[in-house]
PDB file of C-alpha atoms in Angstrom:
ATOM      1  CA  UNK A  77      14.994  18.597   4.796  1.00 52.00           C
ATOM      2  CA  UNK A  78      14.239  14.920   4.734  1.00 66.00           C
ATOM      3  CA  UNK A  79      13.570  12.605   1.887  1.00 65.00           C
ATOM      4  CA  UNK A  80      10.304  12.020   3.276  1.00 66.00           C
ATOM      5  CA  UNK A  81       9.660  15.519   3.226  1.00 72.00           C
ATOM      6  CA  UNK A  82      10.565  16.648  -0.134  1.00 70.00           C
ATOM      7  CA  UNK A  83       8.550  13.687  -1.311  1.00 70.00           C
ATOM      8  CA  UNK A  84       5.391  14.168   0.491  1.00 68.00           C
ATOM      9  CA  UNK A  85       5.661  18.073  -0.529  1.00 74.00           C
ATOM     10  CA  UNK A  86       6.167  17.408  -4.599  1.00 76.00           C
ATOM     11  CA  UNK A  87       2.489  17.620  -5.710  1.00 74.00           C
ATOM     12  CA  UNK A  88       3.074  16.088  -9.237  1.00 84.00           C
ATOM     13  CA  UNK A  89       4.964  12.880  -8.151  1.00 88.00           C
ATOM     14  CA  UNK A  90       3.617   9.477  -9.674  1.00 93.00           C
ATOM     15  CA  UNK A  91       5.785   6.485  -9.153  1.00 94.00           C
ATOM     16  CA  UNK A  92       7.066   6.454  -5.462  1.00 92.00           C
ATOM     17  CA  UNK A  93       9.504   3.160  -4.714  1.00 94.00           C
ATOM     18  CA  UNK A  94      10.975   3.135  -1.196  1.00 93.00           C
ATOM     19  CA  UNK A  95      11.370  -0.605  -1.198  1.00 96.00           C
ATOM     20  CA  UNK A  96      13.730  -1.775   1.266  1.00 96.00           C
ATOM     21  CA  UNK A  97      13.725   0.988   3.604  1.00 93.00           C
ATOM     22  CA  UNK A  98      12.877   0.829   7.293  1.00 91.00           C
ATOM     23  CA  UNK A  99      10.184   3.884   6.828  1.00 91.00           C
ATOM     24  CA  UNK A 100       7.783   1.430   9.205  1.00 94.00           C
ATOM     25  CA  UNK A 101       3.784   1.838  10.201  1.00 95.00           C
ATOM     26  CA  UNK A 102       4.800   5.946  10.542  1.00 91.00           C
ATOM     27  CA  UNK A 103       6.211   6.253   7.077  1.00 90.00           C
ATOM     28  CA  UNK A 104       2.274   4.980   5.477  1.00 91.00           C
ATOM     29  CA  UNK A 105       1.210   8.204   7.248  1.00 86.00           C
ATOM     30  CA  UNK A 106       3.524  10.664   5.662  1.00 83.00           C
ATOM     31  CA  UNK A 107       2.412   8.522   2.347  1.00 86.00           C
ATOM     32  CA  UNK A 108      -1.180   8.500   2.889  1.00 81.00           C
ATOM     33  CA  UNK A 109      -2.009  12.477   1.015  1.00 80.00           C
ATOM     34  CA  UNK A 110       0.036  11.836  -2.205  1.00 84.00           C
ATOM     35  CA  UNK A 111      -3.150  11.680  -3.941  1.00 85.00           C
ATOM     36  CA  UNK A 112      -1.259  11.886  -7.240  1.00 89.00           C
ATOM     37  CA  UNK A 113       0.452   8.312  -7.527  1.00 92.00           C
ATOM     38  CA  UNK A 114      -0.103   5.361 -10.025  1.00 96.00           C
ATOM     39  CA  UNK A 115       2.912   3.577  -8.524  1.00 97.00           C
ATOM     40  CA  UNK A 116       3.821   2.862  -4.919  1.00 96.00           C
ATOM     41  CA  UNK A 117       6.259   0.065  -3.943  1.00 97.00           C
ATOM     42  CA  UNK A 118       6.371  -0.708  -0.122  1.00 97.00           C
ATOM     43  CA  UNK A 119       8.142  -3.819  -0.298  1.00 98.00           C
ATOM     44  CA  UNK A 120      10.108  -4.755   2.513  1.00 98.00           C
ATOM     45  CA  UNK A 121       9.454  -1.980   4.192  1.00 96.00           C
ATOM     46  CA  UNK A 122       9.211  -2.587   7.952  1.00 97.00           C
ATOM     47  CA  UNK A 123       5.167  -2.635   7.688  1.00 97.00           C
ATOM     48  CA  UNK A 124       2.994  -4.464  10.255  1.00 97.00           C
ATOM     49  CA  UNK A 125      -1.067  -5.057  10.313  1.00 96.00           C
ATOM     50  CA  UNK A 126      -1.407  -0.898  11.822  1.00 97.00           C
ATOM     51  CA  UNK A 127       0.783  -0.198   8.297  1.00 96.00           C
ATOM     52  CA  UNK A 128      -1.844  -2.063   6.839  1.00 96.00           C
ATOM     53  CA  UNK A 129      -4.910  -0.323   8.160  1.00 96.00           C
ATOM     54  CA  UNK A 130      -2.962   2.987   7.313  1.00 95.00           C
ATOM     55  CA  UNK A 131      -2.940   1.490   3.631  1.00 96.00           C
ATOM     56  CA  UNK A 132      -6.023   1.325   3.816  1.00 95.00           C
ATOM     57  CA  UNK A 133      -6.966   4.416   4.708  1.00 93.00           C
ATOM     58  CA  UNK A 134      -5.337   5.217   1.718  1.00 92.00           C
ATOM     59  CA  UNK A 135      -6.899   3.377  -0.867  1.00 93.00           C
ATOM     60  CA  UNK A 136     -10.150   4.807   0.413  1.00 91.00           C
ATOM     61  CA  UNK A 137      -9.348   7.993  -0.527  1.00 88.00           C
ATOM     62  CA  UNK A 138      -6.794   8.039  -3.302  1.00 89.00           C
ATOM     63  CA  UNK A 139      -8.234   7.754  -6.761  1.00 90.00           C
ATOM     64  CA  UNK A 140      -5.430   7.472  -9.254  1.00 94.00           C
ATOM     65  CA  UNK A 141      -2.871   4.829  -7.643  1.00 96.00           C
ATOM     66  CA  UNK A 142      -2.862   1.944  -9.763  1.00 97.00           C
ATOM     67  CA  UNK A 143       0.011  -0.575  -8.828  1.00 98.00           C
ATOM     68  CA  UNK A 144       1.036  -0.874  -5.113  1.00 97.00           C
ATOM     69  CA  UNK A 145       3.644  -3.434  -3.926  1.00 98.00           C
ATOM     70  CA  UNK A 146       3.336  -4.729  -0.598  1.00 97.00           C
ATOM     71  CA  UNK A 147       5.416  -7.352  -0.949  1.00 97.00           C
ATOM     72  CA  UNK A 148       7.842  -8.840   2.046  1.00 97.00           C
ATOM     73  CA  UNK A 149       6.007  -7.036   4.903  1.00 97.00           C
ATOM     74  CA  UNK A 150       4.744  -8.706   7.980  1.00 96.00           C
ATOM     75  CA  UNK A 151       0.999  -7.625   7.779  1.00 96.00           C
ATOM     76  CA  UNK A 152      -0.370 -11.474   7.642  1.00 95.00           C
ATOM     77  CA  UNK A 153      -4.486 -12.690   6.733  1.00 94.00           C
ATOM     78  CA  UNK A 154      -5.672  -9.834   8.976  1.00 94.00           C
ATOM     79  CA  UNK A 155      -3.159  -6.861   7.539  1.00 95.00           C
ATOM     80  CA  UNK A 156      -4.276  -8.327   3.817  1.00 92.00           C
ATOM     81  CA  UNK A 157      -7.867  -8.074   5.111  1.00 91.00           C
ATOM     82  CA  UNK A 158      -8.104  -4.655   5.835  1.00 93.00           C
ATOM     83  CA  UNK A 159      -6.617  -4.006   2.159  1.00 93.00           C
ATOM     84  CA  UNK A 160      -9.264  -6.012   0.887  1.00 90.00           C
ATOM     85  CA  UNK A 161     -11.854  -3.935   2.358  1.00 90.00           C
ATOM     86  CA  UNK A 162     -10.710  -0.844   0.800  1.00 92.00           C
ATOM     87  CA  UNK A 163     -10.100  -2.103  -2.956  1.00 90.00           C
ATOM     88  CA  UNK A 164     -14.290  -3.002  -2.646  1.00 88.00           C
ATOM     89  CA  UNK A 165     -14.486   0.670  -3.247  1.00 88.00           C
ATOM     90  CA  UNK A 166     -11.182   1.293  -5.306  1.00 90.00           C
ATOM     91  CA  UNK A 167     -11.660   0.852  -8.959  1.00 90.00           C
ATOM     92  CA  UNK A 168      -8.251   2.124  -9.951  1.00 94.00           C
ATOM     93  CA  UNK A 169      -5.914  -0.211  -8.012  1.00 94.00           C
ATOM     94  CA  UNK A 170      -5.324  -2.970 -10.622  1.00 93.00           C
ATOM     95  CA  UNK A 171      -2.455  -4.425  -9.800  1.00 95.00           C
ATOM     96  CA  UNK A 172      -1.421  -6.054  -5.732  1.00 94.00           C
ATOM     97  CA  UNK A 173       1.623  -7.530  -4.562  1.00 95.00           C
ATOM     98  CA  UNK A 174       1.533  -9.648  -1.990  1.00 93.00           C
ATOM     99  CA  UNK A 175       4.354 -12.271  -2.279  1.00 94.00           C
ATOM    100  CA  UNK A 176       5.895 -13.338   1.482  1.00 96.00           C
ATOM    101  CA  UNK A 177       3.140 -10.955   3.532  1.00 95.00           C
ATOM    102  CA  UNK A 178       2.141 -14.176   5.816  1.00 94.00           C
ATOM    103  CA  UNK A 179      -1.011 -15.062   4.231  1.00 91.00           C
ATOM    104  CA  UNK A 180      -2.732 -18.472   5.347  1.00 93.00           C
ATOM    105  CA  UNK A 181      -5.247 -19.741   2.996  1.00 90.00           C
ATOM    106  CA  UNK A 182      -7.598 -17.055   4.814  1.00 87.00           C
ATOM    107  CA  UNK A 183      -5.760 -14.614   3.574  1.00 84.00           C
ATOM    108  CA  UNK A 184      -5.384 -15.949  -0.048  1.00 87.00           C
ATOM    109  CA  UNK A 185      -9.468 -16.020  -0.049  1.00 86.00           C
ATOM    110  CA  UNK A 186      -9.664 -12.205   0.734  1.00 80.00           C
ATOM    111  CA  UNK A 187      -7.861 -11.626  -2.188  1.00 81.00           C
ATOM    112  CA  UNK A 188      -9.276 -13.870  -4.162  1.00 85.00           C
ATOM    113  CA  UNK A 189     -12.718 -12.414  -3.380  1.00 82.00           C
ATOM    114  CA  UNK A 190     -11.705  -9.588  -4.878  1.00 75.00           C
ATOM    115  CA  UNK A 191     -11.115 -10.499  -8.286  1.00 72.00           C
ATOM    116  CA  UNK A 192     -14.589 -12.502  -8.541  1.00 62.00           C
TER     117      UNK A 192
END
């Protein structure tokens, strides 16, 4: 078996960092059912703005994830956007990385919305 495999499978898995690997837009897929994490780190992880509407599919549906780092991944003011739409109805994420994602001021804005 795969990595990805045995960790999508493990039903009691909480923190989940696969910083720095190439798992790309098809890797948030294989992420999106662990409906049992607090902790995901993305960063740097190959991710472009359809990894980013993947995400947040995610967040729509997971109701326990609490930190996720998205930090170093290509998915710019429109990528950031469609995360911001989700956390509107997420009230468990509480912590967002975002550091070198591409965000214009736009971007910054969608965030910052957020926390108003």
């Amino acid at each position: 078996k795969d990595v990805m495999s045995i960790v999508t499978s493990s039903p009691s898995l909480r923190v989940l960092d696969v910083s720095r690997n190439t798992i790309g837009d098809g890797g948030i897929s294989l992420l999106q059912n662990l409906n049992t994490l607090t902790k995901l780190n993305i960063k740097h992880c190959g991710l472009s703005v359809e990894g980013a509407a993947r995400i947040e599919k995610m967040l729509t549906q997971n109701t326990t994830l609490k930190t996720l780092n998205i930090d170093e991944n290509n998915i710019g003011d429109v990528g950031v956007g469609r995360i911001a739409e989700a956390l509107e109805d997420n009230d468990t994420l509480t912590v967002l990385y975002v550091h070198n994602c591409g965000l214009s001021a736009k971007g910054a804005i969608s965030i910052s919305e957020l926390i108003k």
